[in-house]
Short mmCIF file of C-alpha atoms in Angstrom, two decimals:
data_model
loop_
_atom_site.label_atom_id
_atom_site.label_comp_id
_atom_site.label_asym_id
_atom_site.label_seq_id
_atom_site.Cartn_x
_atom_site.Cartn_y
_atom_site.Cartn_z
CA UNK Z 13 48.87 -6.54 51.66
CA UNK Z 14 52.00 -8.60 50.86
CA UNK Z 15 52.72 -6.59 47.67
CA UNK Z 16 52.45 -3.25 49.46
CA UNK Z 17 54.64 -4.40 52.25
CA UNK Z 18 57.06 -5.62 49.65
CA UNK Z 19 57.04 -2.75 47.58
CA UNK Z 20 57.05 -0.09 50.78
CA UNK Z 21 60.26 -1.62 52.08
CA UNK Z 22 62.14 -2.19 48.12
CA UNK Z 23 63.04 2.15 48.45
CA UNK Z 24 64.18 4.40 51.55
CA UNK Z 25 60.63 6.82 50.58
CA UNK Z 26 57.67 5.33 49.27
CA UNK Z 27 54.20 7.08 47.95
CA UNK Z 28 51.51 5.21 46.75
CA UNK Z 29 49.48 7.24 45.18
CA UNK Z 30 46.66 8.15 42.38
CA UNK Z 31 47.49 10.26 38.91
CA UNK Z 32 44.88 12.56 39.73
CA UNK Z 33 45.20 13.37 43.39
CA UNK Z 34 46.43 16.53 44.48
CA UNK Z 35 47.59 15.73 47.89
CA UNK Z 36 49.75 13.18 46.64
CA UNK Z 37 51.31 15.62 44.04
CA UNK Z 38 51.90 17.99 46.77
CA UNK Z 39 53.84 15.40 49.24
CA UNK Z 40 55.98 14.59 46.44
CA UNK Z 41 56.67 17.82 45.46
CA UNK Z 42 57.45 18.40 49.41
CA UNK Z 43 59.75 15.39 49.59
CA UNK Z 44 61.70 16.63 46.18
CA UNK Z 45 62.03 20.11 48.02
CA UNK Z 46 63.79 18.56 50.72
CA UNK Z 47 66.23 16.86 48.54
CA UNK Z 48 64.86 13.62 48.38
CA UNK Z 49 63.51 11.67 45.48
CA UNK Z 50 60.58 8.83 46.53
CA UNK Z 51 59.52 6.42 44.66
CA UNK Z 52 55.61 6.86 43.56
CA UNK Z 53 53.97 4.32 42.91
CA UNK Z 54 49.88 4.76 41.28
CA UNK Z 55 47.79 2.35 42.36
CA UNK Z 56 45.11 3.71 40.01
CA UNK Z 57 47.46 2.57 36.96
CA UNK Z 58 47.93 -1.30 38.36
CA UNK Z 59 44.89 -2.76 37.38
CA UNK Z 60 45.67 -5.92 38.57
CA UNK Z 61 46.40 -5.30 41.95
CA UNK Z 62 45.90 -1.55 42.58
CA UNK Z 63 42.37 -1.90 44.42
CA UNK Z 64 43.31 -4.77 46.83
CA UNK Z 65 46.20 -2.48 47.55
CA UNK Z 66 44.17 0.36 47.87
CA UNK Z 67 41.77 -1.79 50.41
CA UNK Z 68 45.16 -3.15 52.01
CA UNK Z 69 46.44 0.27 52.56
CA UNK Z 70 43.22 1.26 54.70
CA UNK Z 71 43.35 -1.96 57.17
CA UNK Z 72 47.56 -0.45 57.51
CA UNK Z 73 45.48 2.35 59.34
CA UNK Z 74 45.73 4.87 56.46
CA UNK Z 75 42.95 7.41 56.77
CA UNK Z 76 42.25 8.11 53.25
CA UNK Z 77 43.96 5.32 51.16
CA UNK Z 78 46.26 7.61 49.47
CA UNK Z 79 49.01 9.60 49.77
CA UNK Z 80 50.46 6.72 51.99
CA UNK Z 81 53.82 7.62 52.87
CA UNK Z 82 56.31 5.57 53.94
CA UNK Z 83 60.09 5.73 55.22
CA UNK Z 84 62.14 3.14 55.81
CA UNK Z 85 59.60 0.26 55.35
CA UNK Z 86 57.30 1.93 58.05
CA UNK Z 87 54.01 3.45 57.25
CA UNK Z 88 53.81 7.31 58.29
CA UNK Z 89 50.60 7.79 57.17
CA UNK Z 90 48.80 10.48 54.62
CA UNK Z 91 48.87 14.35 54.01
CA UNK Z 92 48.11 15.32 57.46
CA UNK Z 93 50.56 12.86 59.45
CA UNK Z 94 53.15 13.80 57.16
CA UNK Z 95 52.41 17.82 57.08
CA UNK Z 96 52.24 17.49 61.06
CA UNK Z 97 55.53 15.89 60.96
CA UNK Z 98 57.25 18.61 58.28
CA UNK Z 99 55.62 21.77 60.54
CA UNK Z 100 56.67 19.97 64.08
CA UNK Z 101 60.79 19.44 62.08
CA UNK Z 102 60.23 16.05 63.05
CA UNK Z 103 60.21 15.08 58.88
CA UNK Z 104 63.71 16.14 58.07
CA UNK Z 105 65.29 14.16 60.61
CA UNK Z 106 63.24 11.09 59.36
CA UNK Z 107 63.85 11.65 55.40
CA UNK Z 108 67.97 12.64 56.34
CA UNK Z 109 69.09 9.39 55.27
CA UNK Z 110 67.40 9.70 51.76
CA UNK Z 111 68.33 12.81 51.27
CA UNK Z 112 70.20 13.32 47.92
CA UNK Z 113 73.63 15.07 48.00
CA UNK Z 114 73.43 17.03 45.10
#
């Protein structure tokens, strides 16, 4: 848990996620619409640690392990607590300080 903790709270927007989930594709490609760039990081490629991070991730109180998305060090949740937050306009003002100014 300390290595997901660590790594959630290195980077303003954090995704762990698998290479071959589509949920997790499709949050990033949401955040990158909105102008902001997260860092992903696969779990499924870490074979060292990526299960006990996986395991870790679902005692945080993520539903399905992955996407877990989280901003600002704090754990938002997966696809449909971040989808709940973009369709309520509650996500922008969360992401605003990540946003890129390009």
């Amino acid at each position: 848990m300390e290595k997901v903790k660590s790594l959630a709270s290195q980077h303003g927007v954090v995704i762990f996620s698998k290479t071959t989930c589509c949920l997790c594709y499709a949050v990033n490609i949401l955040f990158q619409e909105l102008g902001v760039k997260p860092h992903v990081y696969d779990i499924d490629t870490d074979h060292q640690d990526g299960k006990e991070m996986e395991r870790a991730l679902a005692r945080m109180g993520c539903n399905s392990s992955v996407p877990a998305v989280f901003i600002g060090g704090n754990l938002v949740g997966s696809t449909n607590e971040v989808m709940s937050l973009h369709l309520s306009g509650s996500l922008i003002g969360m992401l605003k300080p990540y946003m890129s100014m390009n």
